[in-house]
PDB file of C-alpha atoms in Angstrom:
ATOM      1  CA  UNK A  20     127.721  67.206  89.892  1.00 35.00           C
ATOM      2  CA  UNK A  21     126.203  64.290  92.218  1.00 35.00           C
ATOM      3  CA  UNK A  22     126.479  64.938  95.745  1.00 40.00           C
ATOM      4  CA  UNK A  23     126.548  61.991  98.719  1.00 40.00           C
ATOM      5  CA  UNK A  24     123.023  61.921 100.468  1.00 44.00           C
ATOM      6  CA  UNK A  25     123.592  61.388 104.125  1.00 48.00           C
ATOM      7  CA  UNK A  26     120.264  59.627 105.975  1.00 45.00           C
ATOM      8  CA  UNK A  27     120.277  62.911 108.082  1.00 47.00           C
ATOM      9  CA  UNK A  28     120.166  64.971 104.905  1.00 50.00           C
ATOM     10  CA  UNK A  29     118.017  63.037 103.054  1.00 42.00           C
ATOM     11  CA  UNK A  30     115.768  63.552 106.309  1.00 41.00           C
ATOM     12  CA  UNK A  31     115.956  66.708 106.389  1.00 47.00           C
ATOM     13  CA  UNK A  32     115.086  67.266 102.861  1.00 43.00           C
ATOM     14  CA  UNK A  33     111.740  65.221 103.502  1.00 42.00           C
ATOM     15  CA  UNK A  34     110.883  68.361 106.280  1.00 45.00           C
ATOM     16  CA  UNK A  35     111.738  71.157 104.212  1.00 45.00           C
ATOM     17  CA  UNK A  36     109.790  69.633 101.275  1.00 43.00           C
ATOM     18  CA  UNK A  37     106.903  68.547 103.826  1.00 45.00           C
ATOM     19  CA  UNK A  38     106.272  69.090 106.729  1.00 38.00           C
ATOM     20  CA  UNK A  39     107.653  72.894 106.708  1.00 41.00           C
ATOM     21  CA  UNK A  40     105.744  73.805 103.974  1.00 42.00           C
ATOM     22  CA  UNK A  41     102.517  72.774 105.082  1.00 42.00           C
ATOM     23  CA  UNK A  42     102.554  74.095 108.262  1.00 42.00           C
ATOM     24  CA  UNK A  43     103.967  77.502 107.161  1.00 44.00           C
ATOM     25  CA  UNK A  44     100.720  77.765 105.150  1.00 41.00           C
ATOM     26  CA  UNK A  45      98.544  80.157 105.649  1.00 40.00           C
ATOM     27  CA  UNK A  46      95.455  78.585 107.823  1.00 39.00           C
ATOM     28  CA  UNK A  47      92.952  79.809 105.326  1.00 36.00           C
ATOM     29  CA  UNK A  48      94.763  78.699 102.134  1.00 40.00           C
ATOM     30  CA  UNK A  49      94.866  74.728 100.668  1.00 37.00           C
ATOM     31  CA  UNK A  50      97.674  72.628 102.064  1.00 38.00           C
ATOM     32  CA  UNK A  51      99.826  72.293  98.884  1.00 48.00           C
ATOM     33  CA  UNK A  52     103.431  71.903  98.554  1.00 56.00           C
ATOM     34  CA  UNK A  53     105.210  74.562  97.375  1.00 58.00           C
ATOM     35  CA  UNK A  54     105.552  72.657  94.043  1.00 61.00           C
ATOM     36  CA  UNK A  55     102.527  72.938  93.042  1.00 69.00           C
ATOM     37  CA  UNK A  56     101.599  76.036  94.193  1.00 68.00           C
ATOM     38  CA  UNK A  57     104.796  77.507  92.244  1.00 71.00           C
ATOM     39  CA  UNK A  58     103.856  75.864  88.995  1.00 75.00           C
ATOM     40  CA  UNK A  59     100.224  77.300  89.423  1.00 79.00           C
ATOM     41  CA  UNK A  60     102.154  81.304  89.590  1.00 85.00           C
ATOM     42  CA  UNK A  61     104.298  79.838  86.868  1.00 86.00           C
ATOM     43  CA  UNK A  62     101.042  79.586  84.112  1.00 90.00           C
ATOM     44  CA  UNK A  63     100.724  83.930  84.839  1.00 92.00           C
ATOM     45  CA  UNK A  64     104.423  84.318  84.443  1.00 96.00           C
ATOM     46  CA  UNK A  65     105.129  87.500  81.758  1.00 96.00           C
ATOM     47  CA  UNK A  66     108.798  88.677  82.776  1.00 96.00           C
ATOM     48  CA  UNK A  67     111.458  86.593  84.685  1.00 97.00           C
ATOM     49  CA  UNK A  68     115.060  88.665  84.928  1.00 96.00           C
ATOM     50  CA  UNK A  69     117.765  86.730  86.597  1.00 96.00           C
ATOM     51  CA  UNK A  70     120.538  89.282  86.449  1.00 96.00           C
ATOM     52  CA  UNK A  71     122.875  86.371  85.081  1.00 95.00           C
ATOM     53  CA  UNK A  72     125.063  87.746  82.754  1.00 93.00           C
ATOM     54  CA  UNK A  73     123.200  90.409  81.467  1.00 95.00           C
ATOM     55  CA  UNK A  74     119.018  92.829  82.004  1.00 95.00           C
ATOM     56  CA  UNK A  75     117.280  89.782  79.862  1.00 95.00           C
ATOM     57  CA  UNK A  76     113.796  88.807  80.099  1.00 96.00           C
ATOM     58  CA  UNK A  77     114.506  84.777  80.103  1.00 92.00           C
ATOM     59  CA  UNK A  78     110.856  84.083  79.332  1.00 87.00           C
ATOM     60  CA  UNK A  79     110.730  86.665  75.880  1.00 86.00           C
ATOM     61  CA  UNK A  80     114.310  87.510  75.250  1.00 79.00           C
ATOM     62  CA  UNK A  81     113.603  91.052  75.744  1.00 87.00           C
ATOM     63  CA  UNK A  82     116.840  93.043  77.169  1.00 91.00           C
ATOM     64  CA  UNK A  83     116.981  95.730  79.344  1.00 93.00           C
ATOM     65  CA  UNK A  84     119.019  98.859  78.750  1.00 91.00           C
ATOM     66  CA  UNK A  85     121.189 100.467  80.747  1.00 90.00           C
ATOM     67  CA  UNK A  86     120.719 104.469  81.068  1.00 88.00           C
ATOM     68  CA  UNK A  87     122.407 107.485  83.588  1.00 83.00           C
ATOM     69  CA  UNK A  88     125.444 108.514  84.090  1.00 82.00           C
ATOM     70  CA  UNK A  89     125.963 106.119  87.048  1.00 89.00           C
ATOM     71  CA  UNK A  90     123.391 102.887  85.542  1.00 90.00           C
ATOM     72  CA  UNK A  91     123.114  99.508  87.242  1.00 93.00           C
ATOM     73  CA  UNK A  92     125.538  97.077  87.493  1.00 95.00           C
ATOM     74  CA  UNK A  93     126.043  93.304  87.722  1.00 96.00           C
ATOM     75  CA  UNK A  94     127.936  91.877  90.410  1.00 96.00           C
ATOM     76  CA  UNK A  95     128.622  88.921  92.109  1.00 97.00           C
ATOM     77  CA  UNK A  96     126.966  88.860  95.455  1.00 96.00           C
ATOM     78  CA  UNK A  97     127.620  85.580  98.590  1.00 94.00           C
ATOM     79  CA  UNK A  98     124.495  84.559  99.145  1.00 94.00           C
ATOM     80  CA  UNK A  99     122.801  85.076  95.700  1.00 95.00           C
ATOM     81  CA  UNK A 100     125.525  84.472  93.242  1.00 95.00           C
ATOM     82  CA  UNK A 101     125.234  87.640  90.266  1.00 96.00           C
ATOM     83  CA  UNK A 102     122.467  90.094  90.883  1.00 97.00           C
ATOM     84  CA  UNK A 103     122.229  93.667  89.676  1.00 96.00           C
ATOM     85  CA  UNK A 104     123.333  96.559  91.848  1.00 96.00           C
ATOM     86  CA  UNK A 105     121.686  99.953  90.973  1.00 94.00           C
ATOM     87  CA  UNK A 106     123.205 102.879  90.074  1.00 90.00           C
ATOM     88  CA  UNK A 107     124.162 106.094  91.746  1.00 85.00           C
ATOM     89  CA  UNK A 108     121.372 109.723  90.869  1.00 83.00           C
ATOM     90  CA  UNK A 109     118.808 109.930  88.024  1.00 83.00           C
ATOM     91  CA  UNK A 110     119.852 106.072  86.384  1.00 88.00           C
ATOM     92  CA  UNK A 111     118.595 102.793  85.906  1.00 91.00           C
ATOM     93  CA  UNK A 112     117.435  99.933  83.472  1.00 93.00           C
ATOM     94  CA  UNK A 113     115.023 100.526  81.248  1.00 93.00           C
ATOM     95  CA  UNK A 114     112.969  97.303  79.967  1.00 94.00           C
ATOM     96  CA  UNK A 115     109.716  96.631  77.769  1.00 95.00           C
ATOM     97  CA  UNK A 116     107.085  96.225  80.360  1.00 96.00           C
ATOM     98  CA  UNK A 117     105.434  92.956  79.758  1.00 96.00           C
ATOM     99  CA  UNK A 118     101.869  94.340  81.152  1.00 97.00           C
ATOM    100  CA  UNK A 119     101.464  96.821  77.996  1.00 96.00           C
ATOM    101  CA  UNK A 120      98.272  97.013  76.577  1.00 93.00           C
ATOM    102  CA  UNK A 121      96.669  94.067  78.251  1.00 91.00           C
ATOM    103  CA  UNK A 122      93.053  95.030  77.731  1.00 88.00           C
ATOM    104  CA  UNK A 123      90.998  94.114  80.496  1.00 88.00           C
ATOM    105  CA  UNK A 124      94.268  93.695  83.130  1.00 94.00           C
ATOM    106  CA  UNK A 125      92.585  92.779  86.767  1.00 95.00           C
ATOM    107  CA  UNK A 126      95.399  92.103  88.782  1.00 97.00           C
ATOM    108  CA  UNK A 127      99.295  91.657  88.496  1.00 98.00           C
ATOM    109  CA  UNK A 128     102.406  90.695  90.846  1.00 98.00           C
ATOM    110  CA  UNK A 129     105.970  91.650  91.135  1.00 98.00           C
ATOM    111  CA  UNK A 130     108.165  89.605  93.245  1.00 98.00           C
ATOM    112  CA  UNK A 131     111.673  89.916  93.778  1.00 97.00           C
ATOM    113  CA  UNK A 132     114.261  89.668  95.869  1.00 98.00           C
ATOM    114  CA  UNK A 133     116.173  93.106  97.682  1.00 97.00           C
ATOM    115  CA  UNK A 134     118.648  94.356  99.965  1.00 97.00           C
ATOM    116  CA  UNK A 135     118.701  97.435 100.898  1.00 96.00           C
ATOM    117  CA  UNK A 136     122.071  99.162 101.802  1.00 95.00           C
ATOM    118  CA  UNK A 137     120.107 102.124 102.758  1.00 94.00           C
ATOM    119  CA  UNK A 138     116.466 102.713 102.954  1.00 93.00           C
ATOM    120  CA  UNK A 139     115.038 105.945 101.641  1.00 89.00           C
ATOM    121  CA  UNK A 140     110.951 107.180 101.138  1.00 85.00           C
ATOM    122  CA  UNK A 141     111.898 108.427  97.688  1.00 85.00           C
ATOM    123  CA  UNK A 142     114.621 106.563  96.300  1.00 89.00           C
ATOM    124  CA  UNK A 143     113.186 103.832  94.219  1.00 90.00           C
ATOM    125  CA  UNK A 144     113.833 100.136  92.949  1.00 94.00           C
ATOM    126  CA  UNK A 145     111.593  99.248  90.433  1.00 95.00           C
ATOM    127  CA  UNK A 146     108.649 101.297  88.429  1.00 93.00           C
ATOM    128  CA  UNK A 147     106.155 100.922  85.449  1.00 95.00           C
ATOM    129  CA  UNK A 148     106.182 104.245  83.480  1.00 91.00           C
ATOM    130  CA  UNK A 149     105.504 105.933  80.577  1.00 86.00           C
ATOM    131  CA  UNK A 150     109.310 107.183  79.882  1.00 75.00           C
ATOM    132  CA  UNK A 151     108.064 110.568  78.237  1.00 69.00           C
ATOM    133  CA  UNK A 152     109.523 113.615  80.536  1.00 63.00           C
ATOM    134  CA  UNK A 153     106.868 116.251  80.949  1.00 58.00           C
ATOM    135  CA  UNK A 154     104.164 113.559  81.311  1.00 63.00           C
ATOM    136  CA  UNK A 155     105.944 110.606  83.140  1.00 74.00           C
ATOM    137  CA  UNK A 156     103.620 108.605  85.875  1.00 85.00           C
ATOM    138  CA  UNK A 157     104.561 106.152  87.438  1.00 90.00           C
ATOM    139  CA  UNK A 158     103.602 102.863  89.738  1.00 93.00           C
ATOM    140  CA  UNK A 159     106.299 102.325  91.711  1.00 93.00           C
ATOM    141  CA  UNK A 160     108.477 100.622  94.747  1.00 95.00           C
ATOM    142  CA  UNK A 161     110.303 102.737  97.024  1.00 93.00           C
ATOM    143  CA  UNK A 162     113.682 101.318  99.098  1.00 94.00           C
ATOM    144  CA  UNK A 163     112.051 101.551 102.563  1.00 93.00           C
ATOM    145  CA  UNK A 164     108.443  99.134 101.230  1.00 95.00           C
ATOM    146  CA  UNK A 165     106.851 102.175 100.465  1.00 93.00           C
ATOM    147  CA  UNK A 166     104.219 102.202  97.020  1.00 93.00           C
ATOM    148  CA  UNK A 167     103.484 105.312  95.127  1.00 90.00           C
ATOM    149  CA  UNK A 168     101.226 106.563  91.954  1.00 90.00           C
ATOM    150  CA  UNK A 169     101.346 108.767  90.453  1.00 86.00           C
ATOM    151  CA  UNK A 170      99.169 109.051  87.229  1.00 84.00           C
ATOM    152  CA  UNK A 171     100.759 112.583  85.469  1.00 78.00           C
ATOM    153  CA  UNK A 172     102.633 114.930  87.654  1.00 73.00           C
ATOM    154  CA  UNK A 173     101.343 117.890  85.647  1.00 74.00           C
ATOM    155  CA  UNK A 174      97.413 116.965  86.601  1.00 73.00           C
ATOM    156  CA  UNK A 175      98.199 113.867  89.031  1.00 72.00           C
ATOM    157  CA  UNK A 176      95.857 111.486  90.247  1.00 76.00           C
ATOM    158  CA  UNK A 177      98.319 109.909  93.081  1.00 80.00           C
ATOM    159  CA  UNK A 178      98.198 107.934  96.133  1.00 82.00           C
ATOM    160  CA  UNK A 179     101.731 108.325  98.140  1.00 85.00           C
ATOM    161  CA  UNK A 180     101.257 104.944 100.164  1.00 89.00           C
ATOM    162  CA  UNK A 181     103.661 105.513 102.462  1.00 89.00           C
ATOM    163  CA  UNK A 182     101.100 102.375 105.179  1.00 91.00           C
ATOM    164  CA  UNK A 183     103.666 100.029 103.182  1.00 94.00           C
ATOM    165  CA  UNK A 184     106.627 101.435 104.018  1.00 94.00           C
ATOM    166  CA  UNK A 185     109.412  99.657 106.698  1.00 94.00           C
ATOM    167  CA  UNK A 186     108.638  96.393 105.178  1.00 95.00           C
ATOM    168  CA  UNK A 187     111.827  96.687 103.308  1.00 96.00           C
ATOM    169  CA  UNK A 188     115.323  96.913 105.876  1.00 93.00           C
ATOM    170  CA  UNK A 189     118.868  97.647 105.981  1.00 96.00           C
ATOM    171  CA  UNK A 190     121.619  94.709 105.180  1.00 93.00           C
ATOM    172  CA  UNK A 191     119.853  91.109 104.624  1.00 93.00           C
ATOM    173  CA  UNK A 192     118.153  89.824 101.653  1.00 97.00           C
ATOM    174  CA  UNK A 193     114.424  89.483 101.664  1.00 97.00           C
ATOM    175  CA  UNK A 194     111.352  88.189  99.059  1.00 98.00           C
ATOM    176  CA  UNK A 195     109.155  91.352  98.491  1.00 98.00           C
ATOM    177  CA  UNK A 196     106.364  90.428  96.416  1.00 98.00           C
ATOM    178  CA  UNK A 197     103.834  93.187  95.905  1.00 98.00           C
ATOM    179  CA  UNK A 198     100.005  91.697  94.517  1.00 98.00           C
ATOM    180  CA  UNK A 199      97.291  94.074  93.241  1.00 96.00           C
ATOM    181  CA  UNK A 200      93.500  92.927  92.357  1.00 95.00           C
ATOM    182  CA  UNK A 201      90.739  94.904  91.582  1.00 93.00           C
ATOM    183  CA  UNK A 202      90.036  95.780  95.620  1.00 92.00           C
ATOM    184  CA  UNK A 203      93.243  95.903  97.271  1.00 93.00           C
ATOM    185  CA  UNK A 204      96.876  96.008  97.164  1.00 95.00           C
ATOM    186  CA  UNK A 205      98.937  93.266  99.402  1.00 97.00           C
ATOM    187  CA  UNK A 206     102.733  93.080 100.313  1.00 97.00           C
ATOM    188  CA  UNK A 207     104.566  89.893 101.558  1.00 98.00           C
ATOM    189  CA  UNK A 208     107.749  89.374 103.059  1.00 97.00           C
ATOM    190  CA  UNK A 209     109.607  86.071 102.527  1.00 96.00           C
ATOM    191  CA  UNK A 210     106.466  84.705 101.423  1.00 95.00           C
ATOM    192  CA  UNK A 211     104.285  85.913 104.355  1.00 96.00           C
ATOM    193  CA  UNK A 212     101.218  88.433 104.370  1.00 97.00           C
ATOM    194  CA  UNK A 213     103.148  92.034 105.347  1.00 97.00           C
ATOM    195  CA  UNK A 214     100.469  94.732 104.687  1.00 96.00           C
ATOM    196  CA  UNK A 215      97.447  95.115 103.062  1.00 95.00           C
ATOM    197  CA  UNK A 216      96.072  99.006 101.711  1.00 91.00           C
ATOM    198  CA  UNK A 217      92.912  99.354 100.000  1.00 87.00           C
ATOM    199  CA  UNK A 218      93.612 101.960  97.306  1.00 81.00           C
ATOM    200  CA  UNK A 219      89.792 103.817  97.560  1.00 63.00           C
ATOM    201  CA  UNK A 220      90.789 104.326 101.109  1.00 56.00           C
ATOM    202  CA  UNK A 221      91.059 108.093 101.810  1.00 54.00           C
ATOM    203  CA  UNK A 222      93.782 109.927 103.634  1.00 54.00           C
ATOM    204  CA  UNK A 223      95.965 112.801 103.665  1.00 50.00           C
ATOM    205  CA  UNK A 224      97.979 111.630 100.779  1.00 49.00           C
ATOM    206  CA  UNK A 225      95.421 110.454  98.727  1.00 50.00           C
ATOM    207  CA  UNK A 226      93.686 113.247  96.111  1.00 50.00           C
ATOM    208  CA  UNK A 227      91.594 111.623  93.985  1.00 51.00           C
ATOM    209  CA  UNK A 228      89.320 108.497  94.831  1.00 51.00           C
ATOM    210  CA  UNK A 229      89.957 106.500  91.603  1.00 64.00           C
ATOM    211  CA  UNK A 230      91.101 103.128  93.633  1.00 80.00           C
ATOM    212  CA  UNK A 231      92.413 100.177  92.724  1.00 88.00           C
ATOM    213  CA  UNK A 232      90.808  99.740  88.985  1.00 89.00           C
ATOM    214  CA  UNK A 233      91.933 102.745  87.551  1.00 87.00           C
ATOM    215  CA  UNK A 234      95.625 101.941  89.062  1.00 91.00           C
ATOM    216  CA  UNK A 235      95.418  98.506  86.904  1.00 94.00           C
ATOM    217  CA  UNK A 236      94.568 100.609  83.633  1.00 92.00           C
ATOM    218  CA  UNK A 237      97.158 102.790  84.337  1.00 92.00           C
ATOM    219  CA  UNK A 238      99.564  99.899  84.839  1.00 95.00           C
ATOM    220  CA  UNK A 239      98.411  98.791  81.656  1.00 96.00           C
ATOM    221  CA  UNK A 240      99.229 101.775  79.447  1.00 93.00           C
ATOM    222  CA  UNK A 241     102.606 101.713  80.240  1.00 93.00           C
ATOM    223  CA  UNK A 242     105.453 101.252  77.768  1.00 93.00           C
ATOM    224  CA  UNK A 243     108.314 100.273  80.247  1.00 94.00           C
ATOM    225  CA  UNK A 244     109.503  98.636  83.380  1.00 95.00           C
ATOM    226  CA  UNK A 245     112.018 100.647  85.433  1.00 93.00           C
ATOM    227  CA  UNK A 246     114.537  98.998  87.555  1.00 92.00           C
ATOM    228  CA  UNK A 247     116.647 100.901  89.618  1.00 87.00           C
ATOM    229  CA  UNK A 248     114.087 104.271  90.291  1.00 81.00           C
ATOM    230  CA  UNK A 249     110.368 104.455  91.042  1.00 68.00           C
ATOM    231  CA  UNK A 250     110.244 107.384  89.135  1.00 71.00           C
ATOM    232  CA  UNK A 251     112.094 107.912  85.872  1.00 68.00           C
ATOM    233  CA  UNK A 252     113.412 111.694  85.520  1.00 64.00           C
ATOM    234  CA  UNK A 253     112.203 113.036  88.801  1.00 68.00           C
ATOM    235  CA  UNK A 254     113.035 110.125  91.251  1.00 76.00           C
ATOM    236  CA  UNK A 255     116.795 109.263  92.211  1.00 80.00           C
ATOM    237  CA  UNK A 256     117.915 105.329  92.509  1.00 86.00           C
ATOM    238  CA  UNK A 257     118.073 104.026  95.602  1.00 87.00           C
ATOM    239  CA  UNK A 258     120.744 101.770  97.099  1.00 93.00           C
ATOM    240  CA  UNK A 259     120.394  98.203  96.992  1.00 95.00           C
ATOM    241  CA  UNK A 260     120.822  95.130  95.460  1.00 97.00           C
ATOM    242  CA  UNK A 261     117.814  92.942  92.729  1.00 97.00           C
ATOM    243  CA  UNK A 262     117.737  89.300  91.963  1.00 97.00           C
ATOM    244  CA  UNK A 263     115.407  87.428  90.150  1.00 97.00           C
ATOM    245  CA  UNK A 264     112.308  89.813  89.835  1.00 97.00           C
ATOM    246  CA  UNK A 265     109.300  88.242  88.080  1.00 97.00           C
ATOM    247  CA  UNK A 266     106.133  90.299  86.730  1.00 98.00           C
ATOM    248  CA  UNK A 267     103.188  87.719  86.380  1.00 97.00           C
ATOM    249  CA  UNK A 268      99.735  88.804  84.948  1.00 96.00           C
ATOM    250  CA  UNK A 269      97.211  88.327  88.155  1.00 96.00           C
ATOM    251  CA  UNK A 270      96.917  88.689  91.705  1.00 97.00           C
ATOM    252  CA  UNK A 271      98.726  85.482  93.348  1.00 97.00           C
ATOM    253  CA  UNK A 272      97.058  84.227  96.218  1.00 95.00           C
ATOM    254  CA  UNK A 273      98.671  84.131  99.355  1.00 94.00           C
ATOM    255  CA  UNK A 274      99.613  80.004  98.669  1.00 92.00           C
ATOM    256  CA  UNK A 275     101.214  80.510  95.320  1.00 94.00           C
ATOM    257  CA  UNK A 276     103.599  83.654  96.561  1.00 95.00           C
ATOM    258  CA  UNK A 277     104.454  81.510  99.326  1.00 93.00           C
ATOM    259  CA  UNK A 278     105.296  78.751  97.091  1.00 92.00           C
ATOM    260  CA  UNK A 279     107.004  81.225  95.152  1.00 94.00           C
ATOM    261  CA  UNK A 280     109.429  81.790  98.006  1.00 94.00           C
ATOM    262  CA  UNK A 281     109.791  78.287  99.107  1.00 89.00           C
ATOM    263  CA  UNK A 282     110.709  77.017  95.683  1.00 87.00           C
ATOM    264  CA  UNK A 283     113.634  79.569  95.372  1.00 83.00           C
ATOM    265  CA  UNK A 284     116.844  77.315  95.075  1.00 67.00           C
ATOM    266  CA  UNK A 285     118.708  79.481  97.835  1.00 71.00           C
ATOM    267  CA  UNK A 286     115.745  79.640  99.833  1.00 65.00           C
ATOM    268  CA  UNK A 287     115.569  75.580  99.607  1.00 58.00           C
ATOM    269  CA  UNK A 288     118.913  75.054 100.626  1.00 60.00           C
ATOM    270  CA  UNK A 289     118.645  77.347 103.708  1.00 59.00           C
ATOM    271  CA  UNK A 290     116.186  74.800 105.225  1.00 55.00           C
ATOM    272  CA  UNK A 291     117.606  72.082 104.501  1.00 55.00           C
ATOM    273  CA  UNK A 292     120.862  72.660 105.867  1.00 56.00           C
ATOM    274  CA  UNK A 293     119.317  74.430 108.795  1.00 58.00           C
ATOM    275  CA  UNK A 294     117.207  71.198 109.583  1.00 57.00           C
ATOM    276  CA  UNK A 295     120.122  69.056 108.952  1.00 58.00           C
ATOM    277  CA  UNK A 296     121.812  70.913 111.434  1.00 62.00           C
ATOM    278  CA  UNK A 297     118.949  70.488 114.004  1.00 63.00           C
ATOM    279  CA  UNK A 298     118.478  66.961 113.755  1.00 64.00           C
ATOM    280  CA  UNK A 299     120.279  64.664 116.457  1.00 67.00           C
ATOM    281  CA  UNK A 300     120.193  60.983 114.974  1.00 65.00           C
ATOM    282  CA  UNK A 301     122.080  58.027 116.727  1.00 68.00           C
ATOM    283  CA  UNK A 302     125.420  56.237 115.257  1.00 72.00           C
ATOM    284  CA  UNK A 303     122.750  53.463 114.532  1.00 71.00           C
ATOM    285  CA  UNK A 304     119.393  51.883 115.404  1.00 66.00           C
ATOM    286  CA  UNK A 305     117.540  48.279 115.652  1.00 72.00           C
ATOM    287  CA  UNK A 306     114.016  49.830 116.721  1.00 72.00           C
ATOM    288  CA  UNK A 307     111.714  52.405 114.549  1.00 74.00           C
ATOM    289  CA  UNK A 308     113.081  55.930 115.108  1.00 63.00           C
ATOM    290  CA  UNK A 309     110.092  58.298 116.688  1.00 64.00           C
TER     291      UNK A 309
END
């Protein structure tokens, strides 16, 4: 459906696409649009689920399947149209993940968006694990921002990194995009830098000094990608909601995961019809407008 362009729209359009974008770059990064930085994430893109209509992987046609007594849903949400809304206890989605036995893996990104109804240390929203019982470790997102890894809970190698957590909050909607390399792991928020943890880093929570390579080979072994727990079997769901969550195969820089955000169609719309609303423009003109 075509849609009338009013010269204040049209305006404001030009800012969101421009002028916004550039300056909400980060100082050290390159002064792309969002454009191109998006198509640049796009080439690393592995997993894209949209949550419309069913758990499919749009980019492979792998589905997702539904498991507990009290699985994930999909329901239709204001803001987001349909978006998946996890389950209740020990349930979730269980999915193929798309970083298995990539030899040589040195980084990966998951970005999605969440909203929390409740935020909870241990209640999880998405996980790559091994699916076997006795033996099940996990990488993992907890409700509240929180990471944890845990490499086998009968002999773990885990870091409980608990510096991430309050990045996620109760009741809006928000772009979490978590980015590991060999050296670090980075969170952003609606496209901006959150918190950064370097894994080798030692601290009360931390056992083993393995850091951030081993993590990425453990990541790598992985059969599946958990939504709805951090922690398949031991971990409960938490409470929120998931929209289009996308697994790419590196470490996006700070530009692309912002471009990542900016190029979301909801996100879009927000600034332009919150610059539309901001510009004052006469009933009509015969000089240039400043």
């Amino acid at each position: 459906m075509k849609h009338k362009c009013s010269l204040k729209r049209f305006l404001s359009l030009l800012l969101a696409m421009g002028i916004i974008i550039a300056s909400a770059l980060p100082s050290t990064g390159q002064r792309v649009l969002a454009a191109d930085a998006s198509a640049s994430a796009a080439e690393s893109l592995v997993a894209h689920y949209k949550f419309d209509g069913n758990f499919k992987d749009t980019s492979s046609d792998s589905t997702g399947t539904a498991e507990g007594g009290a699985a994930p849903t999909l329901t239709s949400d204001s803001v987001r149209g349909q978006v998946m809304k996890s389950g209740s206890g020990f349930s979730w989605i269980k999915t193929s993940n798309p970083l298995y036995e990539q030899e040589g893996l040195d980084g990966f990104t998951v970005g999605a968006w969440v909203k929390a109804n409740a935020v909870d240390t241990f209640n999880g929203i998405w996980s790559f694990a091994s699916g076997n019982v006795n033996t099940n470790g996990f990488f993992g997102l907890s409700t509240n921002g929180s990471l944890y890894f845990n490499d086998n809970p009968s002999n773990p190698t885990y870091q409980d990194m608990k510096e991430f957590g309050g990045t996620i909050t109760v009741g809006d909607w928000a772009y979490i995009t978590v980015v590991m390399d060999e050296e670090k792991i980075s969170m952003y928020k609606d496209g901006l830098l959150a918190k950064e943890l370097i894994p080798s880093t030692p601290s009360d929570s931390f056992l083993v000094g393995e850091g951030a390579p081993y993590m990425l080979n453990f990541v790598s072994q992985q059969q599946f990608l958990y939504f709805g727990t951090a922690s398949p079997h031991y971990w409960a769901s938490g409470d929120f909601y998931l929209d289009d969550l996308k697994v790419y195969d590196k470490a996006l820089s700070g530009v692309e995961v912002l471009g990542e955000y900016l190029a979301d169609v909801v996100t879009a719309q927000a600034f332009v019809d919150a610059d539309s609303e901001a510009l004052t423009l006469p009933e009509s003109v015969i000089d240039n407008l400043e």
